[in-house]
């Protein structure tokens, strides 16, 4: 009996009935766990060949546990009990979920926003920093590392005793860190970042924070056999088919937690799905919502499948054999412990990649935004063209077409952007390059926008989302409209050894992403807060005043 549950209704159930037998006949599951790189076609083979070791991680990661435990005990003996993780995307999202679910504290610094970075540079006497970067060349993580090295040194603390580096063997970060005397723990190099939850990237920060890693791996290992079985009951194949096998394709997957007991799981799944599938003009857009009353769950559109994350003793659409609630809707209900679900969703996403005909292990459009940001930094600026209009403390810019018209207020500019939305297939992406902790209340506008447009709406914190939905925005179907919010920081922060500041860097990241979106003919509205507090109040008010659509009213 599997610890995993995957129940479906409506078009999602139809997809399972029609597409799972295809996967079983192709022996997809057993070949996946045998690390067969041919499963996604010849174009994907070279990348897949070096990205499939994640299937064995529940067993192969066991030797890490003793090393992590020893480091934790040593640090605790020295009074070091605050763990800060510097990492982006796959290097940060899994530890965040693991620690939140375990109820242990972990400070996740996955931003280049100067106010956020500064707020993390505190309590150094009791702090250990985990610097996680697969390639060792991630600019955000390198900048954070430089800031902490300088802060430790200024506090009279040897940074080599307080920074633990997690990276691939032989990476530039690996070689330089070892030469400089830092403690380095290598991750499996044959695992991509978003599949790395059970590698050193997920386990080191989580273990140092106090999470039970053995139980996590036990839960994953307990379902490995059922996930590798060429069987119609395989929950990984069922979930993958429900995600990517509907006909016509329902390319929005709404993720709603309804008592799963796993804190923040949808944010981890969002990156896994969006970055793996959003390419070549197709893909599955994950839409993380706050609860069952949000509009994408209460009144899902015709291109939506709703994934209910539930506990073993709860059910959103009914238990197997029961009459399903709203049985005509495309829905999935998923249950199981964290370790098991990490492996489940990875298998499902790999299966979805095969059904979509794409390579689930590359991220071609993430690099384009990075290149644009670097070019803007080299020019010494993170700004774009002159503002089309200024409304109080907000500068208004429009990219990706001549659609702004004579809009000169925040409210009118937002209305002009939303007028570009495809009412049948479109989505809205709100992208906030702000402090995701202190400015967290802004996320409350997400369901307001969704009710107003009657379309799925995502909310992402920049630059965090660039390693997640950012790939889908540029590589997926051209059906989105994009609202980008940037700010002048309360106070900028220098990056030791760099000619640019954190403020320069995040400005160029935002401008670079907007530039690439515009080059893909995506409409982008940039709202820049010249005064953070006043501008944020303006934007929040304008978005909060959006009225529900006729169908939502």
Coordinates of C-alpha atoms in Angstrom, one line a residue:
X1 CA 0.0 0.0 0.0
X2 CA 1.6 3.3 -1.1
X3 CA 1.8 6.2 1.3
X4 CA 0.8 8.4 -1.7
X5 CA -2.6 9.2 -2.9
X6 CA -3.6 10.6 -6.3
X7 CA -7.3 10.9 -7.0
X8 CA -8.8 12.8 -10.0
X9 CA -12.0 13.9 -11.5
X10 CA -13.3 15.4 -14.8
X11 CA -10.8 15.9 -17.6
X12 CA -7.9 15.1 -15.3
X13 CA -9.4 11.6 -14.6
X14 CA -9.9 11.2 -18.4
X15 CA -6.3 12.1 -19.0
X16 CA -5.2 9.4 -16.5
X17 CA -7.4 6.8 -18.2
X18 CA -6.0 7.6 -21.7
X19 CA -2.4 8.6 -21.1
X20 CA -1.2 6.4 -18.3
X21 CA -1.5 3.2 -20.4
X22 CA 0.8 4.9 -23.0
X23 CA 3.4 5.5 -20.3
X24 CA 3.1 2.0 -19.0
X25 CA 3.4 0.5 -22.4
X26 CA 6.5 2.6 -23.0
X27 CA 7.9 1.3 -19.7
X28 CA 8.5 4.9 -18.8
X29 CA 8.7 4.5 -15.0
X30 CA 11.1 1.6 -15.0
X31 CA 13.3 3.2 -17.6
X32 CA 13.3 6.5 -15.7
X33 CA 14.6 4.7 -12.6
X34 CA 17.2 2.9 -14.8
X35 CA 18.3 6.5 -15.9
X36 CA 17.4 5.9 -19.5
X37 CA 18.2 9.3 -21.2
X38 CA 16.3 8.4 -24.4
X39 CA 12.9 8.9 -22.8
X40 CA 12.5 12.5 -24.0
X41 CA 13.8 12.1 -27.6
X42 CA 17.2 12.6 -29.2
X43 CA 17.4 16.4 -28.7
X44 CA 17.1 16.0 -24.9
X45 CA 19.4 13.0 -24.6
X46 CA 22.7 14.7 -23.9
X47 CA 21.2 16.8 -21.1
X48 CA 19.1 14.0 -19.7
X49 CA 22.2 11.7 -19.5
X50 CA 23.7 14.0 -16.8
X51 CA 20.5 14.8 -14.9
X52 CA 18.9 11.6 -13.8
X53 CA 20.7 10.6 -10.6
X54 CA 17.8 12.1 -8.5
X55 CA 15.9 8.8 -8.9
X56 CA 18.3 7.1 -6.5
X57 CA 18.8 9.9 -3.9
X58 CA 16.7 8.4 -1.2
X59 CA 19.5 5.8 -0.9
X60 CA 22.6 7.5 -2.3
X61 CA 22.2 10.6 -0.1
X62 CA 22.4 8.5 3.1
X63 CA 26.2 9.0 3.6
X64 CA 25.7 12.8 3.9
X65 CA 23.7 12.4 7.1
X66 CA 26.6 11.6 9.4
X67 CA 28.7 14.5 8.1
X68 CA 25.8 17.0 8.4
X69 CA 25.1 15.8 11.9
X70 CA 28.8 16.2 13.0
X71 CA 29.0 19.7 11.6
X72 CA 25.7 20.7 13.4
X73 CA 26.9 19.3 16.7
X74 CA 30.2 21.1 16.4
X75 CA 28.5 24.4 15.6
X76 CA 25.9 24.0 18.4
X77 CA 28.8 23.4 20.8
X78 CA 30.2 26.7 19.8
X79 CA 26.9 28.5 20.4
X80 CA 26.1 28.7 16.7
X81 CA 22.4 28.0 16.2
X82 CA 21.1 30.4 13.6
X83 CA 21.3 29.1 10.0
X84 CA 21.2 31.4 7.0
X85 CA 20.9 29.9 3.5
X86 CA 22.2 31.9 0.5
X87 CA 20.9 30.3 -2.6
X88 CA 18.5 30.7 -5.5
X89 CA 15.8 28.5 -7.0
X90 CA 16.4 24.8 -6.4
X91 CA 19.1 25.6 -3.9
X92 CA 16.7 27.4 -1.6
X93 CA 13.1 26.3 -2.1
X94 CA 13.4 22.7 -0.9
X95 CA 15.2 23.6 2.3
X96 CA 12.6 26.2 3.0
X97 CA 9.8 23.6 2.7
X98 CA 11.7 21.0 4.7
X99 CA 12.5 23.3 7.6
X100 CA 9.1 25.0 7.7
X101 CA 7.4 21.5 7.7
X102 CA 9.7 20.3 10.5
X103 CA 9.1 23.5 12.5
X104 CA 12.8 24.5 12.6
X105 CA 14.2 28.0 11.9
X106 CA 16.0 28.7 8.6
X107 CA 16.7 32.1 7.2
X108 CA 16.4 31.9 3.5
X109 CA 18.2 34.7 1.6
X110 CA 17.2 34.3 -2.0
X111 CA 17.2 37.9 -3.0
X112 CA 19.5 40.7 -4.1
X113 CA 17.1 43.3 -2.7
X114 CA 19.5 45.5 -0.5
X115 CA 17.1 45.9 2.4
X116 CA 16.6 42.1 2.6
X117 CA 20.3 41.4 2.4
X118 CA 21.1 43.9 5.1
X119 CA 18.4 42.5 7.4
X120 CA 20.1 39.0 7.1
X121 CA 23.5 40.4 8.2
X122 CA 22.7 40.3 11.9
X123 CA 23.3 38.1 15.0
X124 CA 26.6 37.0 13.4
X125 CA 28.0 35.6 16.7
X126 CA 25.4 32.8 16.5
X127 CA 25.2 32.5 12.7
X128 CA 26.4 29.9 10.2
X129 CA 25.8 30.6 6.5
X130 CA 25.3 27.9 3.9
X131 CA 26.3 29.1 0.5
X132 CA 24.6 26.9 -2.1
X133 CA 25.3 27.2 -5.8
X134 CA 25.5 24.2 -8.3
X135 CA 27.6 26.0 -10.8
X136 CA 29.3 28.3 -8.4
X137 CA 28.7 31.2 -10.7
X138 CA 25.2 32.4 -9.6
X139 CA 25.7 36.1 -9.2
X140 CA 23.1 36.5 -6.5
X141 CA 24.7 33.9 -4.3
X142 CA 28.2 35.1 -5.0
X143 CA 27.1 38.6 -3.9
X144 CA 25.5 37.3 -0.8
X145 CA 28.6 35.3 0.0
X146 CA 30.8 38.4 -0.4
X147 CA 28.5 40.3 2.0
X148 CA 28.7 37.7 4.7
X149 CA 32.5 37.2 4.4
X150 CA 33.0 40.9 4.9
X151 CA 30.5 41.1 7.8
X152 CA 32.1 38.2 9.6
X153 CA 35.6 39.7 9.1
X154 CA 34.4 43.1 10.4
X155 CA 32.9 41.4 13.5
X156 CA 36.2 39.7 14.2
X157 CA 34.9 36.2 13.2
X158 CA 36.9 34.0 10.8
X159 CA 34.5 33.5 7.9
X160 CA 36.0 30.1 7.1
X161 CA 34.6 28.8 10.4
X162 CA 31.1 30.1 9.7
X163 CA 30.5 29.5 6.0
X164 CA 29.7 26.1 4.6
X165 CA 29.7 25.8 0.9
X166 CA 27.5 23.4 -1.1
X167 CA 28.4 23.0 -4.8
X168 CA 29.2 20.5 -7.5
X169 CA 32.6 18.9 -7.4
X170 CA 35.1 20.7 -9.5
X171 CA 33.0 23.9 -9.9
X172 CA 34.9 27.2 -9.6
X173 CA 33.3 27.7 -6.2
X174 CA 34.4 24.3 -5.1
X175 CA 38.0 24.8 -6.0
X176 CA 38.3 28.4 -4.7
X177 CA 36.5 27.6 -1.4
X178 CA 38.8 24.6 -0.7
X179 CA 41.9 26.7 -1.5
X180 CA 40.7 29.4 0.8
X181 CA 40.1 27.0 3.7
X182 CA 36.3 26.8 3.7
X183 CA 34.3 23.7 4.6
X184 CA 32.8 22.3 1.3
X185 CA 30.2 19.6 0.9
X186 CA 29.7 18.4 -2.6
X187 CA 26.4 17.6 -4.2
X188 CA 25.7 15.0 -6.8
X189 CA 26.7 16.7 -10.1
X190 CA 24.2 14.6 -12.1
X191 CA 21.1 16.2 -10.6
X192 CA 19.7 19.5 -11.9
X193 CA 18.9 22.2 -9.4
X194 CA 15.1 21.9 -9.3
X195 CA 15.4 18.1 -8.8
X196 CA 18.0 18.5 -6.0
X197 CA 15.7 18.5 -2.9
X198 CA 17.3 15.3 -1.6
X199 CA 20.9 16.1 -2.5
X200 CA 23.3 18.1 -0.3
X201 CA 21.5 21.3 -1.5
X202 CA 18.4 20.3 0.3
X203 CA 19.9 18.3 3.1
X204 CA 22.8 20.4 4.4
X205 CA 20.9 23.6 5.4
X206 CA 17.9 21.6 6.6
X207 CA 20.0 19.3 8.7
X208 CA 22.1 22.1 10.2
X209 CA 18.8 23.8 11.1
X210 CA 17.6 20.6 12.9
X211 CA 15.2 18.8 10.5
X212 CA 15.0 15.0 10.7
X213 CA 16.8 14.0 7.5
X214 CA 16.6 10.3 8.1
X215 CA 12.8 10.4 8.3
X216 CA 12.7 12.5 5.1
X217 CA 14.8 10.0 3.1
X218 CA 12.9 7.1 4.7
X219 CA 9.6 8.5 3.4
X220 CA 11.1 9.0 -0.1
X221 CA 12.6 5.5 -0.2
X222 CA 9.4 3.9 0.9
X223 CA 7.7 5.0 -2.3
X224 CA 10.6 4.5 -4.7
X225 CA 9.4 1.0 -5.8
X226 CA 5.8 2.0 -6.5
X227 CA 7.0 5.1 -8.4
X228 CA 9.3 2.9 -10.6
X229 CA 6.6 0.4 -11.4
X230 CA 5.2 0.1 -14.9
X231 CA 1.6 -0.1 -13.6
X232 CA -1.6 1.9 -14.1
X233 CA -1.7 2.5 -10.4
X234 CA 1.7 4.3 -10.3
X235 CA 0.9 7.6 -8.6
X236 CA 3.7 9.4 -10.4
X237 CA 2.4 8.4 -13.8
X238 CA -1.2 9.3 -12.8
X239 CA -0.1 12.8 -11.6
X240 CA 2.0 13.4 -14.7
X241 CA -0.9 12.4 -17.0
X242 CA -3.4 14.6 -15.1
X243 CA -1.0 17.6 -15.3
X244 CA 0.0 17.3 -19.0
X245 CA -2.3 14.8 -20.6
X246 CA -5.6 16.6 -20.8
X247 CA -7.1 17.2 -24.3
X248 CA -7.2 20.0 -25.1
X249 CA -4.3 20.8 -22.8
X250 CA -5.3 22.6 -19.6
X251 CA -2.0 24.4 -19.2
X252 CA -2.7 26.1 -15.9
X253 CA -2.3 24.0 -12.7
X254 CA -3.7 25.7 -9.7
X255 CA -2.0 24.5 -6.5
X256 CA -4.0 24.9 -3.3
X257 CA -3.1 23.5 0.1
X258 CA -6.0 22.2 2.0
X259 CA -4.5 20.6 5.1
X260 CA -1.5 18.8 3.7
X261 CA 0.6 19.5 6.8
X262 CA 3.5 20.4 4.4
X263 CA 4.3 24.1 4.7
X264 CA 5.0 26.0 1.5
X265 CA 5.1 22.9 -0.7
X266 CA 3.3 24.7 -3.6
X267 CA 6.2 27.2 -3.9
X268 CA 8.7 24.3 -4.4
X269 CA 6.4 22.5 -6.9
X270 CA 5.9 25.8 -8.7
X271 CA 9.6 26.0 -9.6
X272 CA 9.8 22.3 -10.5
X273 CA 6.9 22.4 -12.9
X274 CA 7.3 25.9 -14.5
X275 CA 11.0 25.6 -15.1
X276 CA 10.8 22.0 -16.3
X277 CA 7.9 22.4 -18.7
X278 CA 7.6 26.0 -19.8
X279 CA 9.5 26.0 -23.2
X280 CA 9.1 25.6 -26.9
X281 CA 5.7 27.5 -26.7
X282 CA 4.1 25.0 -24.4
X283 CA 4.2 24.0 -20.7
X284 CA 2.2 23.9 -17.5
X285 CA 1.9 27.1 -15.5
X286 CA 1.6 26.5 -11.8
X287 CA -0.6 29.0 -10.0
X288 CA -0.1 29.1 -6.2
X289 CA -3.2 30.3 -4.4
X290 CA -4.0 31.0 -0.8
X291 CA -7.0 28.7 -0.2
X292 CA -10.2 27.1 -1.5
X293 CA -12.1 30.4 -1.7
X294 CA -9.6 31.9 -4.1
X295 CA -11.3 32.4 -7.5
X296 CA -9.1 29.9 -9.4
X297 CA -10.4 27.2 -7.1
X298 CA -13.9 28.3 -6.5
X299 CA -14.6 29.1 -10.2
X300 CA -11.8 27.5 -12.3
X301 CA -11.5 28.5 -15.9
X302 CA -11.8 26.0 -18.7
X303 CA -8.0 25.8 -19.2
X304 CA -7.4 25.0 -15.5
X305 CA -6.7 21.8 -13.5
X306 CA -6.9 22.3 -9.7
X307 CA -4.4 20.3 -7.6
X308 CA -5.6 20.0 -4.0
X309 CA -2.8 19.2 -1.6
X310 CA -4.5 17.4 1.3
X311 CA -3.7 15.4 4.4
X312 CA -4.2 11.7 4.7
X313 CA -7.5 12.2 6.6
X314 CA -8.8 15.1 4.6
X315 CA -10.3 15.3 1.1
X316 CA -11.2 18.1 -1.3
X317 CA -12.9 16.1 -4.0
X318 CA -13.8 13.0 -2.2
X319 CA -12.1 9.6 -1.4
X320 CA -11.8 6.9 -4.0
X321 CA -15.3 5.4 -4.4
X322 CA -17.1 8.4 -3.1
X323 CA -19.1 10.7 -5.2
X324 CA -16.7 13.4 -6.3
X325 CA -17.6 17.0 -5.5
X326 CA -17.8 19.0 -8.8
X327 CA -17.0 15.8 -10.7
X328 CA -17.1 17.7 -14.0
X329 CA -14.1 19.9 -13.0
X330 CA -10.6 18.9 -13.8
X331 CA -9.2 18.2 -10.4
X332 CA -6.5 16.2 -8.7
X333 CA -6.2 15.4 -5.0
X334 CA -2.7 14.5 -3.7
X335 CA -1.7 13.3 -0.3
X336 CA 1.4 11.8 1.3
X337 CA 4.4 12.8 3.5
X338 CA 6.9 15.3 2.4
X339 CA 9.8 13.0 1.4
X340 CA 7.4 10.9 -0.6
X341 CA 5.8 13.9 -2.4
X342 CA 9.2 15.3 -3.3
X343 CA 9.9 12.2 -5.3
X344 CA 6.3 11.9 -6.6
X345 CA 6.2 15.4 -8.1
X346 CA 9.7 14.9 -9.7
X347 CA 8.5 11.7 -11.4
X348 CA 5.3 13.3 -12.4
X349 CA 7.1 16.3 -13.9
X350 CA 9.5 14.0 -15.8
X351 CA 6.4 12.1 -17.2
X352 CA 4.7 15.4 -18.1
X353 CA 7.8 16.4 -20.1
X354 CA 7.5 13.3 -22.2
X355 CA 3.8 13.9 -22.8
X356 CA 4.4 17.5 -23.8
X357 CA 7.3 16.5 -26.0
X358 CA 9.9 18.7 -24.3
X359 CA 13.1 18.3 -22.3
X360 CA 12.2 18.7 -18.6
X361 CA 15.8 19.1 -17.6
X362 CA 17.0 22.3 -19.3
X363 CA 16.0 26.0 -18.8
X364 CA 17.0 27.8 -22.0
X365 CA 15.2 31.0 -21.3
X366 CA 16.5 31.6 -17.7
X367 CA 19.9 32.4 -19.1
X368 CA 18.5 35.0 -21.5
X369 CA 17.4 37.2 -18.6
X370 CA 20.7 36.7 -16.9
X371 CA 22.6 37.8 -20.0
X372 CA 20.4 40.9 -20.3
X373 CA 21.0 41.8 -16.7
X374 CA 24.7 41.4 -17.1
X375 CA 24.7 43.7 -20.2
X376 CA 22.8 46.4 -18.3
X377 CA 25.3 46.1 -15.4
X378 CA 28.2 46.5 -17.8
X379 CA 26.5 49.6 -19.1
X380 CA 26.4 50.9 -15.5
X381 CA 22.6 51.1 -15.4
X382 CA 19.6 49.1 -14.4
X383 CA 17.1 51.6 -15.8
X384 CA 15.2 51.3 -19.0
X385 CA 13.7 54.1 -21.2
X386 CA 12.4 57.3 -19.7
X387 CA 9.1 57.0 -17.9
X388 CA 5.9 57.3 -20.0
X389 CA 4.3 59.0 -17.1
X390 CA 4.8 59.7 -13.4
X391 CA 1.9 59.4 -10.9
X392 CA 2.9 60.5 -7.5
X393 CA 5.7 58.3 -6.2
X394 CA 5.3 55.8 -9.2
X395 CA 7.0 55.9 -12.5
X396 CA 5.1 54.2 -15.3
X397 CA 6.7 52.4 -18.3
X398 CA 5.3 50.1 -20.9
X399 CA 7.2 47.5 -23.0
X400 CA 6.2 44.9 -25.5
X401 CA 4.0 47.0 -27.8
X402 CA 2.2 50.2 -28.2
X403 CA -0.6 49.5 -25.8
X404 CA -0.4 52.0 -23.0
X405 CA -2.3 54.8 -24.9
X406 CA -2.7 58.0 -22.9
X407 CA -2.8 56.3 -19.5
X408 CA -1.0 58.5 -17.0
X409 CA -2.2 57.1 -13.6
X410 CA -1.3 53.8 -12.0
X411 CA -5.0 52.7 -12.2
X412 CA -5.3 53.5 -15.9
X413 CA -2.0 51.9 -16.7
X414 CA -3.0 48.7 -15.0
X415 CA -6.3 48.8 -16.9
X416 CA -4.5 49.2 -20.2
X417 CA -2.3 46.2 -19.4
X418 CA -5.2 44.0 -18.4
X419 CA -7.0 45.0 -21.7
X420 CA -4.3 43.0 -23.5
X421 CA -5.3 39.8 -21.7
X422 CA -6.7 36.9 -23.7
X423 CA -10.0 36.2 -21.9
X424 CA -9.9 32.5 -22.9
X425 CA -6.3 31.4 -22.4
X426 CA -4.4 34.3 -20.8
X427 CA -2.9 34.7 -17.4
X428 CA -1.6 37.6 -15.3
X429 CA 1.9 37.6 -13.7
X430 CA 2.6 40.1 -10.9
X431 CA 6.3 40.3 -10.4
X432 CA 7.4 42.3 -7.3
X433 CA 11.1 43.1 -6.9
X434 CA 10.6 44.0 -3.3
X435 CA 11.3 42.8 0.2
X436 CA 9.2 39.6 0.3
X437 CA 9.2 39.6 4.1
X438 CA 8.5 43.2 5.0
X439 CA 6.3 43.8 1.9
X440 CA 4.5 40.5 2.1
X441 CA 1.1 42.2 2.3
X442 CA 1.3 43.1 -1.3
X443 CA 0.7 39.5 -2.3
X444 CA -2.9 39.9 -1.1
X445 CA -3.7 41.7 -4.4
X446 CA -3.2 38.4 -6.3
X447 CA -6.8 37.1 -5.7
X448 CA -8.2 40.6 -6.3
X449 CA -6.6 40.7 -9.8
X450 CA -7.8 37.1 -10.5
X451 CA -11.4 38.0 -9.6
X452 CA -11.2 41.1 -11.7
X453 CA -9.9 39.3 -14.8
X454 CA -11.5 35.9 -14.2
X455 CA -8.1 34.5 -15.3
X456 CA -5.4 32.7 -13.4
X457 CA -3.0 35.1 -11.7
X458 CA 0.5 34.4 -10.4
X459 CA 2.5 36.4 -7.9
X460 CA 6.3 36.2 -7.8
X461 CA 8.9 37.9 -5.7
X462 CA 11.9 39.0 -7.8
X463 CA 14.5 37.8 -8.4
X464 CA 13.3 34.6 -6.8
X465 CA 10.7 33.9 -9.5
X466 CA 13.3 34.3 -12.3
X467 CA 14.5 30.8 -11.4
X468 CA 10.9 29.5 -11.4
X469 CA 8.0 30.9 -13.4
X470 CA 10.5 33.2 -15.2
X471 CA 11.3 30.3 -17.6
X472 CA 7.6 29.7 -18.4
X473 CA 7.0 33.5 -19.0
X474 CA 9.4 33.5 -21.8
X475 CA 9.5 29.9 -23.1
X476 CA 5.8 29.0 -22.6
X477 CA 2.8 30.0 -24.6
X478 CA 2.6 33.8 -25.3
X479 CA -0.6 34.3 -23.4
X480 CA 0.6 36.3 -20.4
X481 CA 0.5 39.9 -19.4
X482 CA 3.1 41.1 -16.9
X483 CA 3.0 43.6 -14.1
X484 CA 6.5 44.4 -12.8
X485 CA 6.9 46.4 -9.5
X486 CA 10.4 47.7 -8.6
X487 CA 11.5 50.1 -5.9
X488 CA 14.2 52.5 -4.8
X489 CA 15.6 50.8 -1.7
X490 CA 15.5 52.4 1.7
X491 CA 19.3 52.2 1.6
X492 CA 21.5 50.7 -1.0
X493 CA 24.2 48.2 0.0
X494 CA 27.7 47.7 -1.5
X495 CA 28.9 44.3 -2.7
X496 CA 32.5 43.8 -1.5
X497 CA 34.9 43.5 -4.4
X498 CA 32.3 44.5 -7.0
X499 CA 31.8 47.8 -8.9
X500 CA 28.1 47.5 -8.6
X501 CA 25.8 47.6 -5.6
X502 CA 22.9 45.3 -4.6
X503 CA 20.6 48.1 -5.7
X504 CA 22.3 48.2 -9.1
X505 CA 22.1 44.5 -9.4
X506 CA 18.4 44.0 -8.7
X507 CA 17.5 47.0 -10.9
X508 CA 19.4 45.4 -13.8
X509 CA 17.7 42.0 -13.1
X510 CA 14.3 43.6 -13.3
X511 CA 15.1 45.6 -16.4
X512 CA 16.8 42.7 -18.1
X513 CA 13.8 40.4 -17.5
X514 CA 11.4 43.1 -18.8
X515 CA 13.6 43.6 -21.8
X516 CA 13.6 39.9 -22.7
X517 CA 9.8 39.6 -22.2
X518 CA 9.3 42.6 -24.5
X519 CA 11.6 41.0 -27.1
X520 CA 9.2 38.0 -27.0
X521 CA 6.3 40.4 -27.6
X522 CA 4.9 40.0 -24.1
X523 CA 3.3 43.2 -22.7
X524 CA 5.0 44.4 -19.6
X525 CA 3.9 47.3 -17.3
X526 CA 6.7 48.5 -15.1
X527 CA 5.7 50.4 -12.0
X528 CA 8.8 51.9 -10.3
X529 CA 8.4 53.2 -6.7
X530 CA 10.6 56.3 -6.4
X531 CA 9.6 56.4 -2.8
X532 CA 9.1 52.9 -1.4
X533 CA 6.4 53.5 1.2
X534 CA 4.3 56.1 -0.7
X535 CA 4.6 54.3 -4.0
X536 CA 3.7 50.9 -2.5
X537 CA 0.6 52.4 -0.9
X538 CA -0.4 53.8 -4.3
X539 CA 0.1 50.6 -6.2
X540 CA -1.6 48.5 -3.5
X541 CA -4.6 50.9 -3.5
X542 CA -4.9 50.8 -7.3
X543 CA -4.9 47.0 -7.4
X544 CA -7.1 46.6 -4.4
X545 CA -9.8 48.7 -6.1
X546 CA -10.1 46.4 -9.1
X547 CA -13.7 45.3 -9.2
X548 CA -14.7 41.6 -9.7
X549 CA -15.6 40.5 -13.2
X550 CA -19.3 40.0 -13.9
X551 CA -18.9 36.2 -13.4
X552 CA -17.2 36.7 -10.1
X553 CA -19.3 39.5 -8.7

